[in-house]
Short mmCIF file of C-alpha atoms in Angstrom, two decimals:
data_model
loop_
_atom_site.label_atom_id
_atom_site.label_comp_id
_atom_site.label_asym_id
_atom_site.label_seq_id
_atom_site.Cartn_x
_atom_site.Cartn_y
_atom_site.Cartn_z
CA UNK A 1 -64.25 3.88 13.18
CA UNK A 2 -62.87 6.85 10.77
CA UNK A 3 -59.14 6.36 9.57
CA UNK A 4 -57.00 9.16 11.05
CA UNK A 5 -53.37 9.91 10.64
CA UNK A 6 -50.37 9.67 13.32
CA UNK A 7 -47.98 12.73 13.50
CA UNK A 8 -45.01 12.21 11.42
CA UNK A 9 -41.69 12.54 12.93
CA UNK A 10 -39.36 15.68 12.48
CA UNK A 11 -35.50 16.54 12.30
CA UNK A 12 -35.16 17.87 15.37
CA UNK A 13 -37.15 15.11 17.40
CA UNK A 14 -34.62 12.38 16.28
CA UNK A 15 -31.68 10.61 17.71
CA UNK A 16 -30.26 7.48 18.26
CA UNK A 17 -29.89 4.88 21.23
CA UNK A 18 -26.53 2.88 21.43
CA UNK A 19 -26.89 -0.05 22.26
CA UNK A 20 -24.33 -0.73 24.48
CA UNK A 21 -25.07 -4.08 26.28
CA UNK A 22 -26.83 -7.01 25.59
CA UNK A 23 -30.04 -5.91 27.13
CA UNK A 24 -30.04 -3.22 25.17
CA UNK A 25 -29.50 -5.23 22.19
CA UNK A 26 -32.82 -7.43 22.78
CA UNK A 27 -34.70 -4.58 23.75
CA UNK A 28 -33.70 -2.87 20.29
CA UNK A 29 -34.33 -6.37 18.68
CA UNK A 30 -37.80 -6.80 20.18
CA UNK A 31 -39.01 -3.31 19.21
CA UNK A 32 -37.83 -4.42 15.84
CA UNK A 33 -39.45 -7.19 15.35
CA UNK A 34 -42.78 -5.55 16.41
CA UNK A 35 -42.26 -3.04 13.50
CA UNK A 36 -41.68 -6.21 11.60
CA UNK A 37 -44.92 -7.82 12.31
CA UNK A 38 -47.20 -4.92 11.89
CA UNK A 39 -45.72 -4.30 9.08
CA UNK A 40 -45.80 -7.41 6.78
CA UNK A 41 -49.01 -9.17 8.12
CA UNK A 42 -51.60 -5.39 9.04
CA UNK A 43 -52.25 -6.32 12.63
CA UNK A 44 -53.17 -9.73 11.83
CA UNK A 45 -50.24 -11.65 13.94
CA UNK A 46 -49.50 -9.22 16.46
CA UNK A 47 -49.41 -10.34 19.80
CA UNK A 48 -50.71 -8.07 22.34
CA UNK A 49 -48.69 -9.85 25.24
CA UNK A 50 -45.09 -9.09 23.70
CA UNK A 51 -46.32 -5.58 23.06
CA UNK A 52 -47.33 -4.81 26.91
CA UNK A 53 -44.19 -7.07 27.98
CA UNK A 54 -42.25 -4.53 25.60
CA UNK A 55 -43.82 -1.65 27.13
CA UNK A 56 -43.51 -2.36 30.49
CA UNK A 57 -40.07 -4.28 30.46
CA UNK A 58 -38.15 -3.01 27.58
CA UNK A 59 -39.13 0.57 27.12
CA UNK A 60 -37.87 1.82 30.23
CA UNK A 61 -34.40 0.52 29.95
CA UNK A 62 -34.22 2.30 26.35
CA UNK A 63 -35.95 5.43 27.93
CA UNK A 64 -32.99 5.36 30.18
CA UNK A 65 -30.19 5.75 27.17
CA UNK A 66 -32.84 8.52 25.39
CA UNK A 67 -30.38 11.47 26.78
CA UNK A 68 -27.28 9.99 24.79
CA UNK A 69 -28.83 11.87 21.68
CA UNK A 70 -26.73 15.10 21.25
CA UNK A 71 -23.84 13.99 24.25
CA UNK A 72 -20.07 14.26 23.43
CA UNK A 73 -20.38 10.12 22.69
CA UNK A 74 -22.64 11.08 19.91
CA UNK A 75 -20.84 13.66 18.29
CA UNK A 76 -17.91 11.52 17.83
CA UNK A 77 -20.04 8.98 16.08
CA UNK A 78 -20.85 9.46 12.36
CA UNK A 79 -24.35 6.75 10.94
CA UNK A 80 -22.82 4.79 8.37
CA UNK A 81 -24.90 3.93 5.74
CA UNK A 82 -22.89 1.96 3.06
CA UNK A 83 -19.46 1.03 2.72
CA UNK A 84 -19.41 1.95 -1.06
CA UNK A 85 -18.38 5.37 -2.32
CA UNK A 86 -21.02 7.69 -3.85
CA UNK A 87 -18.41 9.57 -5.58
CA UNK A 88 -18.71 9.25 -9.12
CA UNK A 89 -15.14 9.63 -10.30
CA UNK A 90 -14.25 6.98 -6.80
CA UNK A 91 -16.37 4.49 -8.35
CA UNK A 92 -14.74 4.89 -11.84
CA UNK A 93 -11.64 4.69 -10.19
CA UNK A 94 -12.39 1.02 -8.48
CA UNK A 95 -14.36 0.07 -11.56
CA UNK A 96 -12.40 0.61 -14.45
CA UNK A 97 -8.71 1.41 -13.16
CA UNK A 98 -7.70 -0.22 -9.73
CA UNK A 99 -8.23 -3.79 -11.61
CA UNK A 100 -5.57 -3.07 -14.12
CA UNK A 101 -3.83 -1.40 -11.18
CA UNK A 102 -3.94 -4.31 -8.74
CA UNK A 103 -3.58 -7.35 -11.61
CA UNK A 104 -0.01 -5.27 -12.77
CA UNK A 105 1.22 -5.46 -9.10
CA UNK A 106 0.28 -8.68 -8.24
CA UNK A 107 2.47 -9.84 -11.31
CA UNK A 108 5.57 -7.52 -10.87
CA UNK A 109 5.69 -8.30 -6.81
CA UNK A 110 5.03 -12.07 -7.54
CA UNK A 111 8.02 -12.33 -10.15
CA UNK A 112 10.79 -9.99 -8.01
CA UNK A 113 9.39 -12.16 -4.62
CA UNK A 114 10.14 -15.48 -6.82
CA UNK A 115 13.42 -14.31 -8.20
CA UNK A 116 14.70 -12.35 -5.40
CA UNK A 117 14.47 -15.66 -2.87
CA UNK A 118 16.80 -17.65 -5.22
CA UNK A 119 19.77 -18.43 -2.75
CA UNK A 120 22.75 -16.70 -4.85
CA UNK A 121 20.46 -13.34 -4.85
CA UNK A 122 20.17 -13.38 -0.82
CA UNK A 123 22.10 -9.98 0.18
CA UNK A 124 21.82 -7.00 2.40
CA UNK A 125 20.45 -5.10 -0.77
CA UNK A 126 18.00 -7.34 -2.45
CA UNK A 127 16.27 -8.67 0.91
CA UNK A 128 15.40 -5.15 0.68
CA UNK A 129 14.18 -4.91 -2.39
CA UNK A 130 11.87 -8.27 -1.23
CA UNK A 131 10.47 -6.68 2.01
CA UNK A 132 9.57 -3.73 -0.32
CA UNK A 133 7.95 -6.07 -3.36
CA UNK A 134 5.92 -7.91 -0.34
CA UNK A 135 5.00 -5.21 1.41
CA UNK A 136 3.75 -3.60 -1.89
CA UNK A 137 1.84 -6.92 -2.75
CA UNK A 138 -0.11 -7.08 0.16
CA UNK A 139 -1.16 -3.44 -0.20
CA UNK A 140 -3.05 -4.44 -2.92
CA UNK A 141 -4.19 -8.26 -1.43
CA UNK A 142 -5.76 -7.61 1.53
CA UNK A 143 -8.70 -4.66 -0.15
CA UNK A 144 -9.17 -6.89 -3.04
CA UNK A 145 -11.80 -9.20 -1.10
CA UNK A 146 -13.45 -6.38 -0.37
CA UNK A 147 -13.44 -4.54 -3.96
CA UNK A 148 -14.68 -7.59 -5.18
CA UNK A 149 -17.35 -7.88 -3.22
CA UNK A 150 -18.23 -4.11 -4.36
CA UNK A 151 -18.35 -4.99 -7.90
CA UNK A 152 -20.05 -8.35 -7.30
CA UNK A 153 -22.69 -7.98 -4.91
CA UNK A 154 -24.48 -5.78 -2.17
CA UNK A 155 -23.06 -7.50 0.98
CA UNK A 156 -21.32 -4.06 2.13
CA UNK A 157 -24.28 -2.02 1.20
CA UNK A 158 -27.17 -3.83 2.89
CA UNK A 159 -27.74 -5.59 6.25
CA UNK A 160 -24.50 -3.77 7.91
CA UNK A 161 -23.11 -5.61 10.57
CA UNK A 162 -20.59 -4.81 13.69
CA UNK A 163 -18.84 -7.36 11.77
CA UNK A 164 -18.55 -5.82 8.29
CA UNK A 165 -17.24 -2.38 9.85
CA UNK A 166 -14.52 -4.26 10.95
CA UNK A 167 -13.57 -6.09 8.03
CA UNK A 168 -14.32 -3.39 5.74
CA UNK A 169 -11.96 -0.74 8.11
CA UNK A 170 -9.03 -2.98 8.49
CA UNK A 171 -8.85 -4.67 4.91
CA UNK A 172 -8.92 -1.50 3.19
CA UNK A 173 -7.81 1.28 5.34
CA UNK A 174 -5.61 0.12 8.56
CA UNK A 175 -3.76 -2.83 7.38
CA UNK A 176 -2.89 -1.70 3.59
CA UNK A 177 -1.53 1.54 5.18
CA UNK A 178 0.83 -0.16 7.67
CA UNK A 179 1.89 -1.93 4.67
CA UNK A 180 2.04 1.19 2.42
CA UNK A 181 3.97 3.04 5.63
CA UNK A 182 6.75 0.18 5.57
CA UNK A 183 7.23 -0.06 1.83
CA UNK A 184 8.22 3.77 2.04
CA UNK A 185 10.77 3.44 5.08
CA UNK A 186 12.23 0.61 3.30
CA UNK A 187 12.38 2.72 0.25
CA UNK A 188 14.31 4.91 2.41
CA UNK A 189 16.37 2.68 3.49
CA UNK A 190 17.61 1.08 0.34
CA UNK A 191 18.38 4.48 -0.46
CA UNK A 192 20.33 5.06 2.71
CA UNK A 193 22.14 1.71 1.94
CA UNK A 194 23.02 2.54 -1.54
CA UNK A 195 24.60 5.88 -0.18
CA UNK A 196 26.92 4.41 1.77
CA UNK A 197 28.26 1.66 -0.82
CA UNK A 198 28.87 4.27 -3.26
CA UNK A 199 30.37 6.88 -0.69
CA UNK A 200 32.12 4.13 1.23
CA UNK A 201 32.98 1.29 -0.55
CA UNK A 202 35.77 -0.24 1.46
CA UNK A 203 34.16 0.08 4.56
CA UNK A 204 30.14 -0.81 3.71
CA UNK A 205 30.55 -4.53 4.63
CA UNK A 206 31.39 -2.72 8.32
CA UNK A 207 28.38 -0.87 8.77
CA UNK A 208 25.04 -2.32 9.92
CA UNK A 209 23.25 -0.87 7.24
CA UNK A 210 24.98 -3.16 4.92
CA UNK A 211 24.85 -6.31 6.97
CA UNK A 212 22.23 -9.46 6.28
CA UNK A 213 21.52 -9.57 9.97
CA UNK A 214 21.06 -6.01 10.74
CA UNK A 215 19.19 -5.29 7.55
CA UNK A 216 16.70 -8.05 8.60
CA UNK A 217 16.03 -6.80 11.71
CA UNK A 218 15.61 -3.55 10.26
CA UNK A 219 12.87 -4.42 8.49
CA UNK A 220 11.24 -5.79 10.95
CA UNK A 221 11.47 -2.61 13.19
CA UNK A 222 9.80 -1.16 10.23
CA UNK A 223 6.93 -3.01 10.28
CA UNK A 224 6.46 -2.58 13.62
CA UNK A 225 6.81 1.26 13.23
CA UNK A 226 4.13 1.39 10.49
CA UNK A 227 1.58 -0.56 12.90
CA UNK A 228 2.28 1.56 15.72
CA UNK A 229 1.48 4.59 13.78
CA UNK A 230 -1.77 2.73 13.12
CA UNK A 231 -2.26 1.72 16.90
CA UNK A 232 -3.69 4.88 18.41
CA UNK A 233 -6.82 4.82 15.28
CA UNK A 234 -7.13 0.94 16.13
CA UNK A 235 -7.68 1.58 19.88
CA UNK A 236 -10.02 4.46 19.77
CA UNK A 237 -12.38 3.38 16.48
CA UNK A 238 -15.09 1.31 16.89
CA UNK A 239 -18.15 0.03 15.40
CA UNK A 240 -22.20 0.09 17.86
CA UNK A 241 -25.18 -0.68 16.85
CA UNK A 242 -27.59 2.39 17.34
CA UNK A 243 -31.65 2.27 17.45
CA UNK A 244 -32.67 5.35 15.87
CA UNK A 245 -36.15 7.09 17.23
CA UNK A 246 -38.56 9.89 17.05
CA UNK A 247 -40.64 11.31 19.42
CA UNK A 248 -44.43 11.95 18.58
CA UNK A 249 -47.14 14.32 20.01
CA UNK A 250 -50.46 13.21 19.94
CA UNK A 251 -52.27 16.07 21.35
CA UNK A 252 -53.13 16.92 18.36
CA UNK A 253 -57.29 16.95 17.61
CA UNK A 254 -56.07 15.03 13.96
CA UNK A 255 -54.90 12.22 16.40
CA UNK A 256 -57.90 10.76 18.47
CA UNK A 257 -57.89 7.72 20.67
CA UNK A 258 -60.14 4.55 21.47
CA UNK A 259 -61.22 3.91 24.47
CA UNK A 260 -58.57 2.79 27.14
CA UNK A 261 -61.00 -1.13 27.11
CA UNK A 262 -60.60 -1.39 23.50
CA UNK A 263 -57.99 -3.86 22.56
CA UNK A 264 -56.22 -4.43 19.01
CA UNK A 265 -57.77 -6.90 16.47
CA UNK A 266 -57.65 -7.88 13.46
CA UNK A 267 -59.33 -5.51 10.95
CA UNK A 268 -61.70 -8.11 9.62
CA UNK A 269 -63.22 -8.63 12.72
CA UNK A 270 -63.60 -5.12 14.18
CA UNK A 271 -65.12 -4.10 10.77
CA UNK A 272 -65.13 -6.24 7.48
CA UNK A 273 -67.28 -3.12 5.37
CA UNK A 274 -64.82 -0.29 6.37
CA UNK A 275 -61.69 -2.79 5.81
CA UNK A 276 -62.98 -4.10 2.51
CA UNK A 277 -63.13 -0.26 1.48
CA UNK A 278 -59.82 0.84 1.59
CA UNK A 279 -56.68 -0.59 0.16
CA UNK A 280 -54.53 0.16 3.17
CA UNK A 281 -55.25 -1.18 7.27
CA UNK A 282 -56.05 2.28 9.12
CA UNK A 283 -54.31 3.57 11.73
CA UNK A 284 -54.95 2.72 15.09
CA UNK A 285 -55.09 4.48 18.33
CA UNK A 286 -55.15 3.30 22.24
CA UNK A 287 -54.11 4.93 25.59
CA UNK A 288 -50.50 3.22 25.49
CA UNK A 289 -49.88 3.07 21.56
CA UNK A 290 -50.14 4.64 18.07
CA UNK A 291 -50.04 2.38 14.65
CA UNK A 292 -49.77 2.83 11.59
CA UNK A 293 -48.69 0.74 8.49
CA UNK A 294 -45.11 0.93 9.84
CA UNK A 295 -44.46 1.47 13.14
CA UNK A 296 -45.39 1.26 16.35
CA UNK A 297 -45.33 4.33 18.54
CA UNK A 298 -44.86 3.97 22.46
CA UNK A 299 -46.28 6.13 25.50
CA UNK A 300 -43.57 7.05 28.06
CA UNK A 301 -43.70 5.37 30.89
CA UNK A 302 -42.39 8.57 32.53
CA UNK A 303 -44.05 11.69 33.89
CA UNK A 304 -41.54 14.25 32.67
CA UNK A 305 -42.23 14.36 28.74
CA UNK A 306 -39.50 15.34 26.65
CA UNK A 307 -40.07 18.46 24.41
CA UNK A 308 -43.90 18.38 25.04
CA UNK A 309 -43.58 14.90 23.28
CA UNK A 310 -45.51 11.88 24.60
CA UNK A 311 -45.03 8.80 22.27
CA UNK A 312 -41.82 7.59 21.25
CA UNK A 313 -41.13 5.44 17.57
CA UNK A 314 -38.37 3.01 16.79
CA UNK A 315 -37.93 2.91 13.23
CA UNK A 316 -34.11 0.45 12.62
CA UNK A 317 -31.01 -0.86 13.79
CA UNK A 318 -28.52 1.55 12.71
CA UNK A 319 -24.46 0.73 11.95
CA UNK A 320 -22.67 3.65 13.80
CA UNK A 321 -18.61 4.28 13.32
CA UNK A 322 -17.29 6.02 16.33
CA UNK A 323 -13.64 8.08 16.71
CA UNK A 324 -14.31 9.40 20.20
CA UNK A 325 -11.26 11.44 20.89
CA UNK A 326 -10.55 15.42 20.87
CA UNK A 327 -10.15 17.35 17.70
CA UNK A 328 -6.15 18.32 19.35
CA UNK A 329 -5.73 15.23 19.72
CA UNK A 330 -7.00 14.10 16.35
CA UNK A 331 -5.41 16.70 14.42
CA UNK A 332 -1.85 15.98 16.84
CA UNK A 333 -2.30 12.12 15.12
CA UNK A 334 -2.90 13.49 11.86
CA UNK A 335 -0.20 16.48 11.88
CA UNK A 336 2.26 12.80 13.03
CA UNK A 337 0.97 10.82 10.54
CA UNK A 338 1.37 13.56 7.77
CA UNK A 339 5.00 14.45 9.16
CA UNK A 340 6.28 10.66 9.37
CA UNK A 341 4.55 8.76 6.62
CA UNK A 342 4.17 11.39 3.61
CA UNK A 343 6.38 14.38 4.37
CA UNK A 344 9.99 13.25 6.25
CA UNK A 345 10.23 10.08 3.79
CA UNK A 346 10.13 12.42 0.65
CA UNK A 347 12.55 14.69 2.03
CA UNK A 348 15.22 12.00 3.20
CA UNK A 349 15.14 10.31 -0.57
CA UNK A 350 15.34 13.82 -2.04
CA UNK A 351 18.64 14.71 -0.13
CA UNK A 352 20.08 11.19 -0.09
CA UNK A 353 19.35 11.05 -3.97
CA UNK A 354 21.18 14.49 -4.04
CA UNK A 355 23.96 13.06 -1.89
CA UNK A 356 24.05 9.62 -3.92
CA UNK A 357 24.16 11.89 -7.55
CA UNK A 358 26.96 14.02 -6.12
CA UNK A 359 28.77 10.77 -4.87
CA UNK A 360 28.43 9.25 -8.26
CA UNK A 361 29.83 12.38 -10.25
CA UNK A 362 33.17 12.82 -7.52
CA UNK A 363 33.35 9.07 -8.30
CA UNK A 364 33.26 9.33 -11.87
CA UNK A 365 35.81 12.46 -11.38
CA UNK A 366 38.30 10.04 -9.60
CA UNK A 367 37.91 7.47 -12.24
CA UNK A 368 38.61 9.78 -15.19
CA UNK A 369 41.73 11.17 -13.42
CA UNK A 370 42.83 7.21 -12.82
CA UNK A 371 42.06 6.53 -16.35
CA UNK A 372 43.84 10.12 -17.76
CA UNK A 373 47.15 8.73 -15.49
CA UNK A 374 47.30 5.39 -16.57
CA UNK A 375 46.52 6.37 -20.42
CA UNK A 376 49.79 8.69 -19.62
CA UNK A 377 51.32 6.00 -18.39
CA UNK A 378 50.67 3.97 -20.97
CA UNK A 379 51.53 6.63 -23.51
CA UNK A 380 55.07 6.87 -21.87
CA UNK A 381 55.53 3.31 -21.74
CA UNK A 382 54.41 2.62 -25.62
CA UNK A 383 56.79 5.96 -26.83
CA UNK A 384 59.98 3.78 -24.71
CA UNK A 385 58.48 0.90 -26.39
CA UNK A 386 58.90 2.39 -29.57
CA UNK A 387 62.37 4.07 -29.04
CA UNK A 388 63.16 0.85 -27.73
CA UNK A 389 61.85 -1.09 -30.60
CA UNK A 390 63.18 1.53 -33.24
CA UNK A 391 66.88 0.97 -31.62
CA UNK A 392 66.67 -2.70 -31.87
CA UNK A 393 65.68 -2.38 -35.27
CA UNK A 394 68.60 -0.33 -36.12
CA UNK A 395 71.52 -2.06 -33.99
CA UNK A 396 69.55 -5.31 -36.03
CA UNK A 397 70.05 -3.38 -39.19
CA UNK A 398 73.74 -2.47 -38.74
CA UNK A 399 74.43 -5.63 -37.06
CA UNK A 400 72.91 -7.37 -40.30
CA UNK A 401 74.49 -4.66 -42.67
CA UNK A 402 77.64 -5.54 -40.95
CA UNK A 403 77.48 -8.68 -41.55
CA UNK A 404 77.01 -8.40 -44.91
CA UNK A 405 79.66 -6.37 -45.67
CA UNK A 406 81.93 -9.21 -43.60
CA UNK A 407 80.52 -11.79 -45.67
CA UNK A 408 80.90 -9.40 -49.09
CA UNK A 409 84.99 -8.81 -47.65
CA UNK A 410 84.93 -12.14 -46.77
CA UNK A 411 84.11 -13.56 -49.68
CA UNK A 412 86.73 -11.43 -51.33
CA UNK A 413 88.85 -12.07 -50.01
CA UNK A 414 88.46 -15.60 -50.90
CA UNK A 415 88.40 -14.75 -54.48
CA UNK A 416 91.80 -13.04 -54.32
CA UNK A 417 92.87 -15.68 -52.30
CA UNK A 418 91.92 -17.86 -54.99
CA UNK A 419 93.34 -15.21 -57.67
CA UNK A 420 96.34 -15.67 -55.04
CA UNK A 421 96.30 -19.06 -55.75
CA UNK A 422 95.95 -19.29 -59.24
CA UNK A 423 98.98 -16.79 -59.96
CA UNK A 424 100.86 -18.97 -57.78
CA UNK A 425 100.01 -22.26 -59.86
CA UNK A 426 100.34 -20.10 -62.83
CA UNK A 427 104.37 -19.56 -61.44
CA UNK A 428 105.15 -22.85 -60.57
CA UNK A 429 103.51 -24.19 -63.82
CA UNK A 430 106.11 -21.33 -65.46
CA UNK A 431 109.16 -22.55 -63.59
CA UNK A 432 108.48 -26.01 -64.37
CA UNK A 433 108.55 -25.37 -67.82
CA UNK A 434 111.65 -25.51 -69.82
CA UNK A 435 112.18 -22.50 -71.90
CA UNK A 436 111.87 -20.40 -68.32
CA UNK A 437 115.02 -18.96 -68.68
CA UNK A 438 114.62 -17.68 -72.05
CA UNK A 439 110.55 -16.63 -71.72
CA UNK A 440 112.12 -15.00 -69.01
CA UNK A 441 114.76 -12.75 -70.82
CA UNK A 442 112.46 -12.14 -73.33
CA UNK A 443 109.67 -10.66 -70.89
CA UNK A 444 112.73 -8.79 -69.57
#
């Protein structure tokens, strides 16, 4: 027998077959592992019994799901190939960056979460500040599995599972952004809450804002808010296994057949000189199948051929990601999402960090004007100070120069009392004597 060749499939005679249940799944399996077998061991294990039991069991239940190709369920639903970005400057990004990135959060979060949960820091404010430093911290700790894996190994690049969409999706996309969503609000809301101490500071302690209680259940609220934003993409995505086919013609005169009694063996017994010849098995041709070194092409079991084509080929288990919703309602969840998470958050801190600056500068207005009247005040009361000090030093100067001049007439009067004195000792020394009477005429 010559060697002949087996059309090759085109673009437009693909599409895929979800598998959708579990017989589906075994059929898709089976057709798999016939590929499988003709492929590694040339014909030499292939068991004609599963391959008629596939045809005439298997192959119509998949011929019944060959329409999906090109339905609304299909356009929604995108073949995913690997889980790692082909972009160049993504990958330098993950590589060489996002460590240095990820290693500097984990630090800063760790240290506020530790210091911040000290009992004499527990406030309204810094419980805040905590929800913010977690929330921040596991945006970073729940990818980092994952990006490790991309740098390590090939586990999200080969053998995709239903499984590994899953993980990959909600460790690096959903859950991080609910995470991402809160820290923002929260941001917002310590903004909010600063605000209102500055602009009312004797009545903060009275507004719920400002209040342990409150301010924890606020931030639970928050969380909750961030996940529901999420809820809508965690409802409608979700992960199928697809078979992806081809159909075949082989009317073609490059594609002749054996005879419908011929039945598959080995090459080595059909032919050991034209085996030994070439370096590949040849391809293969009966009423119900077409082989080659790869796959094994099918007959229809059904009268109505699709497209003119008469053989169908199963060539892998594909991982598809579907979103199947309308493009209003897609861009409605986006236009939401854009509106809550990115653009309403930067315009509340924007005017209450305008509000906050404004309240600071009237408050530091007041506080000069306090400080200008009690300096005046002061002023005032260090000038009476002074008069009052200058007139106590002069009433204490007069009083003392006062008494000095007392002391000074004091004193001499005490030396003419004593000058007093001594004139009158003088005279009675003068009358005692005896020549008084003539001393005295002669001083007359």
């Amino acid at each position: 027998m010559t060697g002949m060749t087996v059309p090759v499939c085109s673009m437009n005679s693909t599409g895929d077959i979800y598998l959708l249940n579990q017989d589906l799944i075994n059929a898709a399996n089976t057709a798999i592992y016939l590929n499988t077998q003709l492929n590694s061991m040339y014909y030499t294990t292939l068991n004609m019994t599963e391959l008629n039991d596939f045809q005439s069991n298997n192959l119509p239940l998949l011929e019944q799901y060959i329409n999906v190709h090109g339905t609304t369920h299909m356009s929604y639903c995108s073949r995913v190939t690997s889980f790692k970005s082909n972009f160049y400057l993504r990958n330098i990004l993950q590589t060489y960056v996002q460590p240095f990135v990820i290693f500097f959060t984990i630090i800063t979060n760790c240290l506020i979460s530790i210091v911040l949960n000290y009992p004499t820091m527990r406030n309204s404010t810094n419980i805040i500040l905590l929800g913010i430093a977690m929330c921040d911290l596991l945006t970073v700790l729940l990818p980092l599995p994952v990006y490790l894996c991309f740098l390590t190994s090939n586990i999200f690049s080969e053998n995709l599972t239903i499984f590994k969409g899953y993980s990959v999706t909600y460790l690096t996309t959903i859950l991080p952004t609910v995470c991402h969503t809160s820290s923002i609000w929260l941001t917002v809301l310590l903004a909010l809450q600063r605000f209102i101490y500055v602009q009312f500071p004797l009545k903060a302690n009275q507004i719920c804002l400002c209040q342990w209680r409150s301010v924890q259940l606020l931030i639970i609220l928050t969380v909750l808010a961030g996940l529901l934003l999420q809820l809508p993409h965690m409802i409608v995505m979700h992960f199928i296994n697809a078979l992806e086919y081809c159909f075949l013609s082989s009317t073609s005169s490059s594609s002749p057949r054996l005879p419908p009694s011929s039945s598959l063996l080995p090459p080595s017994s059909s032919s050991s000189s034209s085996s030994s010849s070439s370096s590949s098995p040849p391809s293969l041709s009966i009423s119900n199948y077409l082989f080659d070194s790869q796959f094994i092409s099918y007959l229809f079991n059904t009268t109505d051929k699709i497209n003119h084509y008469n053989y169908i080929r199963f060539h892998k288990i594909n991982l598809m990601k579907c979103t199947p919703m309308s493009q209003t309602i897609f861009f409605t969840l986006l236009l939401i999402r854009v509106l809550i998470v990115n653009l309403i958050p930067c315009i509340m801190l924007t005017i209450l960090t305008g509000l906050l600056i404004m309240a600071l500068r009237r408050f530091i207005q007041n506080r000069q004007k306090l400080l200008k009247i009690n300096n005046h005040n002061n002023n005032d009361n260090n000038n009476n100070k002074s008069i009052t000090f200058y007139k106590n030093n002069i009433n204490s100067y007069i009083i003392h120069k006062k008494y000095n001049e007392m002391n000074q007439l004091e004193k001499s009067d005490q030396s003419n009392q004593n000058e007093i004195n001594l004139l009158n000792n003088q005279l009675k020394s003068i009358k005692n004597n005896k020549n008084f009477k003539k001393n005295h005429y002669v001083i007359i």
